[in-house]
CSV table of C-alpha atoms in Angstrom, one decimal:
chain,number,residue,atom,x,y,z
A,13,MET,CA,-53.1,175.2,100.8
A,14,GLU,CA,-49.3,174.5,100.0
A,15,LYS,CA,-48.2,171.2,98.6
A,16,GLN,CA,-46.5,169.4,101.1
A,17,SER,CA,-43.8,168.1,98.6
A,18,ASP,CA,-43.1,171.7,97.4
A,19,THR,CA,-42.5,172.5,101.2
A,20,LYS,CA,-40.1,170.1,101.8
A,21,ALA,CA,-38.1,170.9,98.5
A,22,ILE,CA,-37.6,174.4,99.3
A,23,LYS,CA,-36.8,173.7,102.9
A,24,ARG,CA,-34.2,171.0,102.3
A,25,VAL,CA,-32.2,172.9,99.4
A,26,ALA,CA,-32.5,176.1,101.8
A,27,THR,CA,-30.7,174.7,104.6
A,28,ASN,CA,-28.1,172.2,103.1
A,29,ASP,CA,-26.8,171.3,99.7
A,30,GLN,CA,-26.1,167.6,98.7
A,31,ASP,CA,-23.2,166.1,96.7
A,32,ASP,CA,-23.8,163.7,93.7
A,33,ASP,CA,-23.3,160.7,96.0
A,34,GLY,CA,-26.2,161.8,98.1
A,35,THR,CA,-24.2,162.8,101.3
A,36,LYS,CA,-24.7,166.2,102.7
A,37,SER,CA,-22.1,169.1,102.6
A,38,CYS,CA,-21.7,171.9,104.7
A,39,ASN,CA,-24.5,174.5,105.4
A,40,THR,CA,-25.0,176.9,102.9
A,41,VAL,CA,-26.4,179.4,105.1
A,42,PRO,CA,-25.5,181.2,108.2
A,43,PRO,CA,-26.6,180.1,111.8
A,44,ASP,CA,-29.9,181.9,113.3
A,45,ILE,CA,-29.0,184.8,115.5
A,46,SER,CA,-30.5,184.9,118.7
A,47,HIS,CA,-31.3,187.8,121.1
A,48,ARG,CA,-33.2,188.2,124.4
A,49,HIS,CA,-35.1,191.0,123.2
A,50,HIS,CA,-38.3,191.0,120.3
A,51,ILE,CA,-36.5,192.4,116.8
A,52,PHE,CA,-38.5,195.0,114.8
A,53,ASP,CA,-36.4,195.3,111.8
A,54,ILE,CA,-33.3,194.0,110.1
A,55,ASP,CA,-31.1,195.2,107.0
A,56,PHE,CA,-28.4,194.2,105.0
A,57,HIS,CA,-25.2,196.1,104.4
A,58,PRO,CA,-25.5,196.6,100.2
A,59,THR,CA,-21.5,195.5,99.8
A,60,LYS,CA,-20.5,193.7,103.1
A,61,GLN,CA,-21.6,190.9,104.8
A,62,LEU,CA,-23.1,192.7,107.8
A,63,ILE,CA,-27.0,192.8,109.1
A,64,ALA,CA,-28.2,195.4,111.5
A,65,THR,CA,-31.0,194.8,113.9
A,66,GLY,CA,-33.4,197.1,115.7
A,67,HIS,CA,-34.8,195.7,119.0
A,68,ILE,CA,-38.0,196.7,121.3
A,69,ASN,CA,-35.6,197.9,124.3
A,70,GLY,CA,-33.9,200.7,121.8
A,71,ARG,CA,-30.6,198.6,121.4
A,72,VAL,CA,-29.2,198.4,118.1
A,73,ARG,CA,-26.8,195.7,116.6
A,74,ILE,CA,-24.7,195.1,114.0
A,75,TYR,CA,-23.6,191.6,113.1
A,76,SER,CA,-21.0,190.0,110.4
A,77,TYR,CA,-22.1,186.6,109.0
A,78,SER,CA,-21.0,183.5,107.0
A,79,VAL,CA,-21.5,180.1,107.2
A,80,ASN,CA,-19.1,179.4,109.3
A,81,GLY,CA,-20.7,181.7,112.4
A,82,ASN,CA,-21.9,185.3,112.9
A,83,GLN,CA,-20.0,187.9,115.1
A,84,LEU,CA,-21.5,191.2,117.2
A,85,LEU,CA,-19.3,193.7,115.9
A,86,HIS,CA,-21.3,196.7,117.2
A,87,ARG,CA,-24.0,197.5,119.8
A,88,PHE,CA,-25.3,201.1,120.3
A,89,ASN,CA,-28.0,202.5,123.0
A,90,HIS,CA,-28.5,205.5,121.9
A,91,HIS,CA,-32.4,205.3,121.8
A,92,LYS,CA,-34.7,205.9,124.9
A,93,ARG,CA,-37.8,203.9,123.3
A,94,SER,CA,-37.9,201.2,120.9
A,95,CYS,CA,-35.9,201.0,117.6
A,96,ARG,CA,-38.4,200.5,115.2
A,97,ALA,CA,-36.6,200.9,111.9
A,98,VAL,CA,-32.7,200.1,110.8
A,99,SER,CA,-31.6,201.3,107.0
A,100,PHE,CA,-28.0,201.0,105.7
A,101,SER,CA,-27.2,203.8,103.4
A,102,ILE,CA,-26.5,203.3,99.5
A,103,ASP,CA,-22.7,203.0,99.9
A,104,GLY,CA,-23.1,201.1,102.9
A,105,LYS,CA,-20.8,203.8,105.1
A,106,CYS,CA,-23.6,204.8,107.4
A,107,LEU,CA,-26.6,202.8,109.3
A,108,HIS,CA,-29.8,205.1,109.9
A,109,THR,CA,-32.2,204.1,113.0
A,110,ALA,CA,-35.4,205.3,113.9
A,111,SER,CA,-37.3,205.1,116.8
A,112,LYS,CA,-40.5,205.4,119.1
A,113,ASP,CA,-38.9,208.3,120.7
A,114,LYS,CA,-39.3,209.8,117.3
A,115,SER,CA,-35.6,210.5,117.0
A,116,ILE,CA,-33.5,209.3,114.1
A,117,HIS,CA,-29.9,208.7,114.2
A,118,MET,CA,-26.9,208.3,111.1
A,119,ILE,CA,-24.2,206.2,112.5
A,120,ASP,CA,-21.1,205.5,110.9
A,121,VAL,CA,-20.5,201.9,110.2
A,122,GLU,CA,-16.8,201.6,110.6
A,123,THR,CA,-16.1,203.4,113.8
A,124,GLY,CA,-19.2,203.4,115.7
A,125,ASN,CA,-19.8,207.2,116.0
A,126,ILE,CA,-22.9,208.9,115.9
A,127,GLN,CA,-22.4,211.4,112.8
A,128,LEU,CA,-26.0,213.2,112.4
A,129,SER,CA,-29.1,213.1,114.8
A,130,PHE,CA,-32.8,214.4,114.1
A,131,LEU,CA,-34.1,214.4,118.2
A,132,LYS,CA,-37.5,215.5,117.0
A,133,ALA,CA,-37.9,214.2,113.7
A,134,HIS,CA,-41.8,213.7,113.8
A,135,ALA,CA,-44.5,214.7,115.8
A,136,SER,CA,-45.8,211.3,116.2
A,137,PRO,CA,-43.6,208.0,116.9
A,138,ILE,CA,-41.7,206.9,113.9
A,139,TYR,CA,-43.0,203.7,112.5
A,140,SER,CA,-41.1,202.6,109.2
A,141,MET,CA,-37.7,204.2,107.4
A,142,LYS,CA,-35.8,203.4,104.1
A,143,THR,CA,-32.9,204.8,101.9
A,144,VAL,CA,-34.4,206.4,99.0
A,145,GLY,CA,-31.0,208.4,97.3
A,146,GLU,CA,-27.4,208.6,97.9
A,147,ASN,CA,-28.2,211.1,100.6
A,148,LEU,CA,-32.0,210.7,100.9
A,149,ILE,CA,-33.7,208.7,103.7
A,150,THR,CA,-38.0,208.8,104.0
A,151,THR,CA,-39.5,208.4,107.2
A,152,GLY,CA,-43.1,207.7,108.1
A,153,ASP,CA,-44.6,208.0,111.3
A,154,ASP,CA,-48.0,206.9,113.5
A,155,ASP,CA,-50.4,209.4,112.3
A,156,GLY,CA,-49.5,208.9,108.7
A,157,THR,CA,-46.8,211.5,108.2
A,158,VAL,CA,-44.4,211.3,105.3
A,159,LYS,CA,-41.0,212.7,105.3
A,160,VAL,CA,-38.1,212.9,103.3
A,161,TRP,CA,-34.5,213.9,104.8
A,162,ASP,CA,-31.6,215.1,103.0
A,163,THR,CA,-28.5,213.6,105.2
A,164,ARG,CA,-25.7,215.8,103.8
A,165,HIS,CA,-23.9,218.2,106.1
A,166,LYS,CA,-26.1,218.9,109.1
A,167,GLY,CA,-28.8,217.3,107.4
A,168,LYS,CA,-32.8,218.8,106.7
A,169,CYS,CA,-35.8,217.7,106.0
A,170,ILE,CA,-36.8,218.2,102.5
A,171,MET,CA,-40.4,217.1,102.1
A,172,ASP,CA,-43.0,216.8,105.0
A,173,ILE,CA,-46.5,215.8,103.8
A,174,LYS,CA,-49.4,214.1,105.8
A,175,GLU,CA,-51.9,212.3,103.3
A,176,ASN,CA,-52.9,209.4,105.3
A,177,ASN,CA,-55.0,209.0,108.6
A,178,ASP,CA,-52.7,206.1,110.3
A,179,PHE,CA,-49.4,204.3,110.4
A,180,ILE,CA,-47.1,204.4,107.2
A,181,SER,CA,-46.3,200.2,107.4
A,182,ASP,CA,-43.7,200.4,104.5
A,183,PHE,CA,-41.8,202.2,101.6
A,184,ASP,CA,-40.9,201.4,98.2
A,185,PHE,CA,-39.6,203.5,95.4
A,186,THR,CA,-38.2,203.3,91.9
A,187,ASP,CA,-36.9,206.6,90.3
A,188,LYS,CA,-38.4,209.7,91.4
A,189,THR,CA,-41.6,208.0,92.8
A,190,LEU,CA,-42.2,206.8,96.4
A,191,LEU,CA,-44.7,204.8,97.3
A,192,ALA,CA,-45.9,204.4,101.2
A,193,ALA,CA,-48.5,201.9,102.3
A,194,SER,CA,-50.5,202.8,105.4
A,195,GLY,CA,-52.8,201.3,107.5
A,196,ASP,CA,-55.7,203.1,106.5
A,197,GLY,CA,-55.7,200.9,103.7
A,198,VAL,CA,-54.2,203.7,101.3
A,199,LEU,CA,-51.5,203.3,98.8
A,200,THR,CA,-49.6,206.8,98.0
A,201,ALA,CA,-47.5,207.6,95.5
A,202,PHE,CA,-45.1,210.7,95.6
A,203,HIS,CA,-42.9,212.5,93.3
A,204,LEU,CA,-39.4,212.9,95.2
A,205,GLY,CA,-38.1,215.3,92.8
A,206,GLN,CA,-41.2,217.9,92.9
A,207,ARG,CA,-41.8,216.7,96.5
A,208,LYS,CA,-45.6,216.6,96.2
A,209,LEU,CA,-48.2,213.9,96.1
A,210,ILE,CA,-48.9,212.1,92.7
A,211,GLU,CA,-52.1,210.1,93.7
A,212,LYS,CA,-53.8,208.1,96.1
A,213,SER,CA,-55.3,205.0,95.8
A,214,ASP,CA,-59.0,203.8,96.8
A,215,ASN,CA,-59.4,202.8,100.7
A,216,GLN,CA,-59.3,199.1,100.8
A,217,GLU,CA,-60.9,198.7,103.9
A,218,SER,CA,-58.0,196.7,105.1
A,219,GLU,CA,-54.7,197.4,106.2
A,220,LEU,CA,-51.5,197.9,103.8
A,221,LEU,CA,-49.0,196.0,105.8
A,222,CYS,CA,-46.2,195.8,103.1
A,223,VAL,CA,-45.5,197.6,99.4
A,224,SER,CA,-43.0,195.8,96.7
A,225,ILE,CA,-42.2,196.9,93.2
A,226,ILE,CA,-41.7,194.1,90.8
A,227,LYS,CA,-42.4,193.1,87.1
A,228,GLY,CA,-39.6,195.5,85.9
A,229,GLY,CA,-41.7,198.4,88.0
A,230,ARG,CA,-44.8,197.3,85.9
A,231,LYS,CA,-46.7,195.9,88.6
A,232,VAL,CA,-46.8,196.7,92.9
A,233,VAL,CA,-48.0,194.3,95.3
A,234,CYS,CA,-49.6,195.0,98.9
A,235,GLY,CA,-49.7,192.6,101.7
A,236,THR,CA,-53.1,193.2,103.6
A,237,GLY,CA,-54.2,192.7,106.9
A,238,ASP,CA,-57.0,190.1,105.7
A,239,GLY,CA,-54.0,188.0,104.1
A,240,ILE,CA,-54.9,189.0,100.6
A,241,ILE,CA,-52.5,190.7,98.3
A,242,ASN,CA,-53.7,193.6,96.1
A,243,ILE,CA,-51.7,194.3,93.0
A,244,TYR,CA,-51.4,197.7,91.3
A,245,SER,CA,-50.5,198.7,87.7
A,246,TRP,CA,-47.8,201.3,87.4
A,247,ASP,CA,-49.4,205.0,86.9
A,248,GLN,CA,-52.7,203.7,87.7
A,249,TRP,CA,-52.9,203.9,91.6
A,250,GLY,CA,-56.7,204.4,91.7
A,251,ASP,CA,-57.9,201.0,92.1
A,252,MET,CA,-56.0,197.7,92.2
A,253,SER,CA,-55.9,195.7,89.0
A,254,ASP,CA,-55.9,192.3,90.5
A,255,ARG,CA,-56.1,190.6,94.0
A,256,PHE,CA,-54.9,187.3,95.4
A,257,PRO,CA,-56.1,185.5,98.4
A,258,GLY,CA,-54.8,182.7,99.6
A,259,HIS,CA,-53.1,183.1,103.0
A,260,PRO,CA,-54.9,182.3,106.4
A,261,THR,CA,-53.8,185.4,108.1
A,262,SER,CA,-52.5,188.8,108.0
A,263,ILE,CA,-49.2,189.4,105.1
A,264,ASP,CA,-47.1,191.7,107.9
A,265,THR,CA,-44.0,192.1,105.4
A,266,CYS,CA,-42.9,190.8,101.8
A,267,VAL,CA,-39.8,191.0,99.6
A,268,LYS,CA,-39.2,190.9,96.2
A,269,ILE,CA,-36.9,187.3,95.1
A,270,SER,CA,-37.2,188.4,91.1
A,271,GLU,CA,-39.4,190.1,89.3
A,272,ASN,CA,-42.1,187.4,89.3
A,273,ILE,CA,-41.4,185.8,92.9
A,274,ILE,CA,-42.1,187.8,96.3
A,275,CYS,CA,-41.9,186.1,99.7
A,276,THR,CA,-44.1,187.0,102.5
A,277,GLY,CA,-44.0,186.8,106.2
A,278,SER,CA,-47.3,186.2,108.3
A,279,MET,CA,-48.8,186.7,111.3
A,280,ASP,CA,-48.9,182.2,111.4
A,281,GLY,CA,-45.2,182.4,111.6
A,282,MET,CA,-44.8,181.1,108.3
A,283,ILE,CA,-42.6,182.4,105.3
A,284,ARG,CA,-44.2,181.7,102.2
A,285,ALA,CA,-42.8,182.2,98.3
A,286,VAL,CA,-45.4,183.5,96.0
A,287,ASN,CA,-45.4,184.1,92.2
A,288,ILE,CA,-47.0,186.8,90.9
A,289,GLN,CA,-49.0,186.8,87.7
A,290,PRO,CA,-49.9,183.8,87.1
A,291,ASN,CA,-50.6,183.9,90.9
A,292,ARG,CA,-49.6,180.8,92.7
A,293,LEU,CA,-48.6,179.6,96.3
A,294,ILE,CA,-45.0,177.8,95.6
A,295,GLY,CA,-44.7,176.9,99.0
A,296,ILE,CA,-43.3,177.7,102.2
A,297,ILE,CA,-39.4,177.8,102.8
A,298,GLY,CA,-39.0,178.5,106.9
A,299,ASP,CA,-41.1,179.6,110.0
A,300,HIS,CA,-40.8,180.8,113.5
A,301,GLY,CA,-42.9,178.6,115.0
A,302,ASP,CA,-46.5,180.1,116.0
A,303,PHE,CA,-44.4,183.6,116.3
A,304,PRO,CA,-45.1,186.3,113.9
A,305,ILE,CA,-43.1,187.4,111.4
A,306,GLU,CA,-42.0,191.0,111.6
A,307,LYS,CA,-39.5,191.8,108.5
A,308,LEU,CA,-38.0,190.1,105.7
A,309,ARG,CA,-35.0,191.2,104.1
A,310,VAL,CA,-32.8,190.2,100.8
A,311,THR,CA,-29.1,190.7,99.9
A,312,ASN,CA,-27.2,190.6,97.3
A,313,PHE,CA,-25.0,187.2,98.4
A,314,ASN,CA,-28.9,185.2,97.8
A,315,LEU,CA,-29.4,185.2,101.1
A,316,LEU,CA,-33.1,186.0,102.6
A,317,ALA,CA,-33.4,187.2,106.4
A,318,SER,CA,-36.2,187.2,108.4
A,319,CYS,CA,-37.0,188.2,111.9
A,320,ALA,CA,-40.0,187.4,114.1
A,321,HIS,CA,-41.6,187.6,118.1
A,322,ASP,CA,-39.1,185.0,119.1
A,323,ALA,CA,-36.5,187.3,118.8
A,324,LYS,CA,-34.3,185.5,116.1
A,325,VAL,CA,-33.1,186.3,112.8
A,326,LYS,CA,-32.7,183.5,110.5
A,327,PHE,CA,-31.1,183.1,106.8
A,328,TYR,CA,-32.8,181.5,103.8
A,329,ASP,CA,-31.0,180.4,100.4
A,330,THR,CA,-32.7,182.5,97.9
A,331,ASP,CA,-31.1,180.3,94.7
A,332,SER,CA,-33.4,177.6,96.2
A,333,ILE,CA,-36.7,179.3,95.6
A,334,THR,CA,-35.6,180.3,92.0
A,335,LYS,CA,-34.4,176.8,91.4
A,336,CYS,CA,-37.6,175.3,92.5
A,337,MET,CA,-39.6,177.6,90.4
A,338,SER,CA,-37.7,177.0,87.5
A,339,ASN,CA,-37.5,173.2,87.6
A,340,LYS,CA,-41.6,173.3,88.4
A,341,SER,CA,-42.1,175.4,85.2
A,342,LYS,CA,-39.7,172.8,83.1
A,343,ASN,CA,-42.0,170.2,84.6
A,344,SER,CA,-45.2,171.7,84.0
A,345,GLU,CA,-44.4,172.2,80.1
A,346,TYR,CA,-42.7,168.9,79.8
A,347,THR,CA,-46.4,167.5,80.9
A,348,LYS,CA,-48.6,169.7,78.6
A,349,ASN,CA,-46.0,168.3,75.6
A,350,ARG,CA,-46.7,165.0,76.3
A,351,ASN,CA,-50.5,165.4,76.9
A,352,LYS,CA,-50.2,167.3,73.7
A,353,LYS,CA,-48.2,163.9,71.9
A,354,ALA,CA,-50.9,161.6,73.8
A,355,LYS,CA,-54.1,163.5,72.2
A,356,ALA,CA,-52.4,163.5,68.6
A,357,PRO,CA,-53.9,160.8,66.0
A,358,GLU,CA,-51.2,158.5,65.5
A,359,SER,CA,-51.0,158.4,61.4
A,360,ASN,CA,-52.2,161.5,59.3
A,361,ASN,CA,-53.6,158.9,57.0
A,362,ASP,CA,-56.1,157.2,59.3
A,363,PHE,CA,-59.5,157.2,57.4
A,364,PHE,CA,-61.4,158.4,61.2
A,365,ALA,CA,-58.6,160.9,61.4
A,366,ASP,CA,-60.6,163.6,60.0
A,367,LEU,CA,-63.6,162.6,62.1
């Protein structure tokens, strides 16, 4: 369990700054965004202070956000069923949306016009999506099929592989390697350039619900349905190298804060900061009450956003997490040095020192 003192410290810094005289200054994070309908996915714009939301009723929204308030810029109703995934392009000019109605749409962020549509992109409802290149997006469906799409010109599917037997829950990528986590408990690695399977992990007997690459690309973490973080070494996909239990419920989403720290969102509504190798729960940085966390995203503006079944988007300051971890490391080092001094003999000339 997390220490209560750590939890309070992270929450306080994430909400407000304090001046030297102890008085509160203005909020350092934007206010919550509230909706009437359940939010499935969120995504930050890569360069502007914009965030997109995808909803259970098929609606898509784009907001501008700031500490002074949020503003609705665009609303879209092009999906017939729930919008399960939203993802901005690398340059931020387009927003890709994917739906349970099996369609993918590409929207111009400035004009709000739909530039490209794949109405029957998958044979099964689309579950997840991620932008993996300047003109590339990848999608996974309920039956385990992974596709990669080239969005240039009229667009086309350039990779279509089914290696899993259950839904594709999440993606991450680096260089030419695409990683897909699946509900069948298997982590699958694909080569994007050669458009083929690299290797599959052993079945872990628990759903893999999220995936994130950390440690400079040397390690991969996956959140599972039984609350355990599976840790894999790069290019050794057959079996995990480590595992970290500690979450009381399923880890439904995770995101990298630094090369050593991730944030996790769970079924119990809690958002936790976790240090990986050494494995340690840092503390709880926020929550949505008893509502399960659906997605976590980070932005270049030092913000973490979460959405949950309470139909809200909440923001947190990521600097507070790294600063808290840094302070705890310094305190730990100070304690170790102090203990060493306490154990050392007072004088090397002491007759009993050698004894």
